[in-house]
Coordinates of C-alpha atoms and ligand atoms in Angstrom, one line a residue:
M1 CA 17.7 -33.8 -21.1
P2 CA 16.4 -36.8 -23.5
E3 CA 18.2 -40.0 -23.7
V4 CA 21.4 -40.1 -26.0
L5 CA 20.6 -42.7 -28.7
K6 CA 23.0 -45.3 -29.8
A7 CA 22.5 -48.3 -32.1
P8 CA 24.5 -51.0 -33.9
L9 CA 25.9 -50.1 -37.2
V10 CA 27.4 -52.5 -39.4
V11 CA 29.5 -51.7 -42.5
E12 CA 29.8 -54.7 -44.8
F13 CA 30.7 -55.2 -48.4
P14 CA 32.4 -58.0 -50.5
F15 CA 36.0 -57.2 -51.4
T16 CA 37.0 -59.0 -54.6
R17 CA 40.6 -59.6 -55.3
S18 CA 42.8 -61.5 -57.8
L19 CA 45.3 -63.9 -56.4
G20 CA 48.3 -63.9 -58.6
P21 CA 50.3 -67.2 -59.2
V22 CA 51.5 -67.9 -55.7
Q23 CA 48.4 -67.3 -53.8
S24 CA 46.4 -69.0 -56.7
A25 CA 48.3 -72.3 -56.2
F26 CA 48.4 -72.0 -52.4
L27 CA 44.5 -71.6 -52.2
T28 CA 43.8 -74.1 -55.0
G29 CA 46.2 -76.6 -53.2
L30 CA 44.0 -76.2 -49.9
R31 CA 40.9 -77.1 -52.0
E32 CA 42.7 -80.4 -53.1
R33 CA 43.9 -81.0 -49.4
V34 CA 47.4 -79.9 -50.4
V35 CA 49.5 -77.3 -48.5
L36 CA 52.0 -75.6 -50.6
G37 CA 54.9 -73.3 -49.4
V38 CA 57.6 -71.7 -51.5
K39 CA 61.3 -72.4 -51.5
T40 CA 63.6 -69.3 -51.2
G41 CA 67.1 -69.0 -52.7
D42 CA 68.9 -70.2 -49.4
G43 CA 66.3 -73.0 -49.1
R44 CA 64.0 -72.0 -46.4
V45 CA 60.1 -73.0 -47.1
L46 CA 57.7 -70.2 -46.4
V47 CA 54.1 -71.2 -45.5
P48 CA 51.8 -69.5 -46.3
P49 CA 53.8 -68.7 -49.5
V50 CA 54.6 -65.0 -50.7
E51 CA 55.8 -63.6 -53.9
Y52 CA 58.8 -62.1 -52.5
D53 CA 61.4 -63.3 -50.1
P54 CA 60.9 -61.5 -46.9
V55 CA 64.6 -61.3 -46.0
T56 CA 66.3 -60.6 -49.4
A57 CA 63.3 -59.0 -51.4
E58 CA 63.9 -61.5 -54.2
E59 CA 61.0 -62.4 -56.4
I60 CA 60.0 -66.0 -56.0
R61 CA 58.4 -66.8 -59.1
D62 CA 59.4 -70.2 -60.7
L63 CA 56.7 -72.9 -60.3
G64 CA 59.5 -75.3 -59.4
S65 CA 59.7 -73.1 -56.1
F66 CA 56.5 -74.8 -54.7
V67 CA 57.1 -77.3 -52.0
E68 CA 54.5 -79.5 -50.5
V69 CA 54.4 -79.6 -46.7
A70 CA 52.7 -81.9 -44.4
P71 CA 49.2 -81.4 -42.8
T72 CA 50.6 -82.1 -39.5
G73 CA 52.8 -79.5 -37.5
T74 CA 53.9 -77.9 -34.0
V75 CA 52.2 -75.0 -32.4
T76 CA 54.9 -72.1 -32.1
T77 CA 52.8 -69.9 -30.0
W78 CA 49.0 -69.2 -28.9
A79 CA 46.5 -67.2 -27.7
W80 CA 43.1 -68.3 -26.2
N81 CA 39.9 -66.8 -27.7
H82 CA 37.3 -66.5 -25.2
A83 CA 34.2 -65.1 -27.2
P84 CA 34.0 -66.4 -30.7
R85 CA 32.1 -64.0 -33.0
R86 CA 30.5 -64.3 -36.4
G87 CA 32.8 -65.0 -39.3
Q88 CA 35.5 -66.7 -37.0
P89 CA 36.5 -70.3 -37.7
L90 CA 34.9 -71.9 -34.8
S91 CA 31.5 -71.2 -32.9
T92 CA 32.9 -72.5 -29.6
P93 CA 35.9 -70.7 -27.5
F94 CA 39.2 -71.8 -29.3
A95 CA 42.8 -70.8 -29.5
W96 CA 44.5 -68.8 -32.2
V97 CA 47.7 -70.7 -33.0
L98 CA 50.7 -70.2 -35.1
V99 CA 51.5 -73.7 -36.5
R100 CA 54.7 -74.6 -38.2
L101 CA 53.7 -77.3 -40.3
D102 CA 56.2 -80.2 -40.8
G103 CA 58.7 -79.2 -43.7
A104 CA 58.0 -75.5 -43.3
D105 CA 60.3 -73.0 -42.0
T106 CA 57.7 -70.3 -41.0
A107 CA 54.2 -70.7 -39.1
L108 CA 50.7 -70.4 -40.4
L109 CA 48.1 -68.6 -38.3
H110 CA 44.7 -70.6 -37.7
A111 CA 42.3 -71.8 -35.3
L112 CA 42.9 -74.6 -32.9
D113 CA 39.9 -76.6 -31.7
A114 CA 40.7 -77.6 -28.0
P115 CA 38.5 -77.8 -24.9
G116 CA 40.1 -75.2 -22.9
P117 CA 43.4 -73.2 -22.4
D118 CA 44.8 -75.9 -20.3
A119 CA 44.9 -78.2 -23.2
V120 CA 47.1 -75.9 -25.4
H121 CA 50.8 -75.4 -25.1
T122 CA 53.6 -74.2 -27.2
G123 CA 55.3 -77.4 -28.9
M124 CA 52.1 -79.2 -29.0
R125 CA 51.5 -81.5 -32.1
V126 CA 48.5 -80.6 -34.2
R127 CA 47.2 -81.6 -37.6
I128 CA 44.8 -79.8 -40.1
R129 CA 41.0 -80.7 -40.0
W130 CA 39.7 -80.1 -43.5
A131 CA 36.3 -78.5 -44.3
D132 CA 34.0 -80.8 -45.9
E133 CA 33.2 -78.3 -48.5
R134 CA 36.2 -76.6 -50.0
T135 CA 36.4 -73.9 -52.6
G136 CA 40.0 -72.5 -52.6
A137 CA 39.9 -70.4 -49.6
I138 CA 41.9 -70.3 -46.1
T139 CA 38.7 -71.6 -44.7
D140 CA 39.3 -74.8 -46.5
I141 CA 41.2 -75.6 -43.2
A142 CA 38.2 -75.6 -40.8
C143 CA 40.9 -75.7 -38.1
F144 CA 43.7 -77.7 -36.5
E145 CA 43.1 -80.2 -33.8
P146 CA 45.5 -81.9 -31.4
Y147 CA 47.2 -84.9 -32.8
D148 CA 49.6 -87.4 -31.3
G149 CA 50.1 -89.7 -34.4
D150 CA 53.1 -89.9 -36.8
R151 CA 54.3 -86.9 -38.9
A152 CA 52.5 -87.3 -42.2
E153 CA 54.6 -87.2 -45.2
P154 CA 53.7 -84.9 -48.2
A155 CA 53.2 -86.4 -51.6
G156 CA 55.6 -83.8 -53.3
H157 CA 52.8 -81.9 -55.2
T158 CA 54.4 -79.4 -57.8
G159 CA 51.6 -76.7 -57.5
E160 CA 50.1 -77.4 -61.0
F161 CA 46.3 -77.9 -60.8
E162 CA 43.3 -78.3 -62.8
N163 CA 40.8 -75.2 -62.8
P164 CA 43.0 -73.2 -60.6
V165 CA 41.4 -70.6 -58.2
T166 CA 42.3 -67.1 -59.6
G167 CA 40.4 -64.9 -57.3
I168 CA 38.5 -64.7 -54.2
V169 CA 35.7 -62.7 -52.6
A170 CA 36.8 -61.7 -49.0
P171 CA 33.8 -60.3 -47.1
A172 CA 34.7 -57.0 -45.2
R173 CA 32.7 -56.3 -42.1
L174 CA 33.1 -53.6 -39.4
D175 CA 30.8 -53.5 -36.4
Y176 CA 30.4 -50.1 -34.7
T177 CA 28.0 -49.0 -31.8
Y178 CA 27.1 -45.7 -33.3
T179 CA 25.8 -42.7 -31.1
P180 CA 24.7 -39.7 -33.0
G181 CA 25.5 -37.4 -29.8
R182 CA 23.2 -35.1 -27.8
A183 CA 21.9 -32.8 -30.4
Q184 CA 21.2 -35.4 -33.1
S185 CA 19.5 -37.5 -30.5
A186 CA 17.2 -34.7 -29.8
Y187 CA 16.6 -34.3 -33.5
I188 CA 15.6 -37.8 -33.8
H189 CA 13.4 -38.0 -30.8
A190 CA 11.5 -35.0 -32.2
L191 CA 11.1 -36.7 -35.6
G192 CA 9.2 -39.4 -33.7
D193 CA 6.6 -36.8 -33.0
R194 CA 6.8 -35.6 -36.7
R195 CA 8.6 -32.4 -35.5
I196 CA 11.7 -31.1 -37.2
V197 CA 14.0 -29.4 -34.5
G198 CA 17.2 -27.6 -35.2
E199 CA 19.6 -25.7 -32.9
R200 CA 20.3 -21.9 -32.8
C201 CA 23.8 -20.6 -32.6
P202 CA 24.1 -18.3 -29.4
S203 CA 26.3 -15.9 -31.4
C204 CA 25.4 -15.7 -35.2
R205 CA 21.8 -16.8 -34.6
K206 CA 21.8 -19.2 -37.3
V207 CA 19.7 -22.4 -36.9
Y208 CA 21.1 -25.8 -37.8
V209 CA 19.1 -28.5 -39.1
P210 CA 20.0 -31.4 -38.4
P211 CA 21.9 -30.2 -35.5
R212 CA 25.5 -31.2 -35.0
G213 CA 25.7 -29.7 -31.4
A214 CA 28.0 -26.7 -32.5
C215 CA 28.2 -23.8 -34.8
P216 CA 30.8 -24.6 -37.6
T217 CA 31.4 -20.9 -38.3
C218 CA 31.5 -19.5 -34.6
G219 CA 32.9 -22.7 -33.0
L220 CA 30.3 -22.4 -30.2
A221 CA 28.2 -25.2 -28.7
T222 CA 24.6 -24.8 -29.4
S223 CA 21.7 -25.9 -27.2
E224 CA 18.7 -23.6 -28.0
Q225 CA 16.1 -25.7 -29.9
V226 CA 14.0 -24.3 -32.5
E227 CA 11.3 -26.0 -34.3
V228 CA 11.3 -25.4 -38.2
G229 CA 9.3 -26.2 -41.1
P230 CA 7.3 -28.1 -41.9
R231 CA 7.3 -26.2 -45.1
G232 CA 10.3 -25.4 -46.8
T233 CA 11.8 -24.3 -50.2
V234 CA 13.9 -26.3 -52.8
T235 CA 17.2 -24.4 -53.0
T236 CA 18.9 -26.9 -55.5
F237 CA 18.4 -30.3 -56.8
C238 CA 19.5 -33.3 -58.9
I239 CA 17.9 -35.8 -61.1
V240 CA 18.9 -39.3 -60.1
N241 CA 19.0 -41.8 -63.3
I242 CA 20.7 -44.8 -61.4
K243 CA 18.8 -47.2 -59.6
A244 CA 20.3 -47.8 -56.1
K245 CA 20.4 -51.4 -54.9
N246 CA 18.0 -52.0 -51.9
L247 CA 16.0 -48.6 -52.8
D248 CA 12.7 -49.3 -54.1
I249 CA 12.3 -46.0 -55.9
E250 CA 11.6 -45.6 -59.8
V251 CA 13.9 -43.7 -61.5
P252 CA 14.4 -40.9 -62.6
Y253 CA 13.6 -39.1 -59.5
V254 CA 14.8 -35.7 -57.9
Y255 CA 16.9 -35.6 -54.8
A256 CA 17.0 -31.9 -53.5
H257 CA 18.5 -29.5 -51.0
I258 CA 15.4 -28.2 -48.9
A259 CA 15.6 -25.2 -46.6
L260 CA 12.9 -25.7 -44.1
D261 CA 11.3 -22.4 -42.9
G262 CA 13.2 -21.0 -40.2
A263 CA 16.3 -23.0 -40.7
D264 CA 19.7 -21.5 -42.0
L265 CA 21.0 -25.0 -43.4
A266 CA 19.4 -27.1 -46.0
L267 CA 18.9 -30.7 -45.6
H268 CA 18.5 -33.5 -48.1
G269 CA 15.2 -35.0 -49.3
R270 CA 13.5 -36.7 -52.3
I271 CA 10.7 -34.7 -54.2
G272 CA 7.7 -36.6 -54.9
G273 CA 4.1 -35.9 -56.1
I274 CA 5.3 -33.8 -59.2
P275 CA 7.0 -34.9 -62.6
Y276 CA 10.9 -34.9 -62.1
D277 CA 11.3 -32.4 -64.9
R278 CA 9.0 -30.0 -63.2
V279 CA 11.0 -29.5 -60.2
R280 CA 12.7 -26.2 -59.8
M281 CA 14.7 -24.0 -57.5
G282 CA 12.4 -22.0 -55.3
L283 CA 9.6 -24.7 -55.4
R284 CA 7.7 -24.8 -51.9
V285 CA 7.5 -28.2 -50.6
E286 CA 6.4 -30.1 -47.4
P287 CA 7.2 -33.4 -45.9
V288 CA 5.2 -36.4 -46.4
W289 CA 5.2 -39.0 -43.5
T290 CA 4.5 -42.6 -44.1
E291 CA 3.0 -45.0 -41.4
G292 CA 5.9 -46.1 -39.0
S293 CA 8.5 -44.0 -40.7
R294 CA 10.8 -42.1 -38.2
H295 CA 11.5 -39.6 -40.9
P296 CA 9.9 -38.0 -43.9
D297 CA 9.4 -40.3 -46.8
H298 CA 9.7 -37.6 -49.3
Y299 CA 8.6 -33.9 -49.8
R300 CA 5.9 -32.7 -52.2
P301 CA 4.8 -29.4 -53.6
T302 CA 2.6 -27.3 -51.3
G303 CA 0.9 -25.3 -54.4
E304 CA 2.2 -22.0 -53.0
P305 CA 4.0 -19.8 -55.4
D306 CA 7.6 -20.4 -55.7
A307 CA 9.9 -18.5 -53.2
D308 CA 11.7 -15.5 -54.4
Y309 CA 15.4 -16.3 -55.2
E310 CA 16.4 -13.5 -52.7
T311 CA 14.8 -15.3 -49.9
Y312 CA 17.0 -18.5 -50.1
K313 CA 20.2 -17.5 -52.1
E314 CA 22.2 -17.3 -48.8
L315 CA 21.2 -20.9 -48.2
L316 CA 22.7 -22.3 -51.5
Ligands
ZN401 ZN1 27.4 -19.2 -35.0

């Protein structure tokens, strides 16, 4: 059996969000090296601040509820982080800590720069190490660092700033190791030899391309390999008028379902070598491979007469 493939797959996108008045003041404060909390009706100071009292659900909205707290504090609990990864606050091993800043009643999660887990303990005193360049983000706090000096006294900032930060872009990133499984691994291996190979269901005899390893109708595993194509028939298509980012194809172009000869399932492909408004159902096409490509770059007309509708209507 050929090797089952696997490869890294990263899903990454910027998430743009507006902040609202409370988070706006908090993050703008960090830009100015000021840490703000909010005061609840019963006098507790919450850092980081929230819009609603987590105990009473009362809305906290008065600007007068902001309270500046100190950049020094006490570790309330921690966990050692052995293997820092991209996007984490420090490139060396560090501790995640909850820090109750002086003047606050709740704790803030951040990184602590410490030489090793033996140097970290609950109750230890720490202070903020500010980032050199600050933009109004939680990363304006580069990290916490051990501190044995005096408690710093906040200046009593009200939470009103020039040019407040009103939105942030939070990058979202998900790291996967993706494996396409046995059937699609075999399909991809065959593409390396410019062959298109599907699998036949042992019961209904349908040939699936690309193969998924099972027949969705009969619920049976498939294993019999069948080479299909390379020629095929356009069963349906659409004209694409919107240019995709990172895709160097002039619009308009045609994207089609193509039933390769011998296959019982249409696959997707771009149609080239013909004006977009001449593409039609029944058009006979063949794959065009480009140097170094692991799959057909596009499909082009073969010049054969169009396929009779009756020959592909089951595949629509
Ligand atoms: Zn079947």
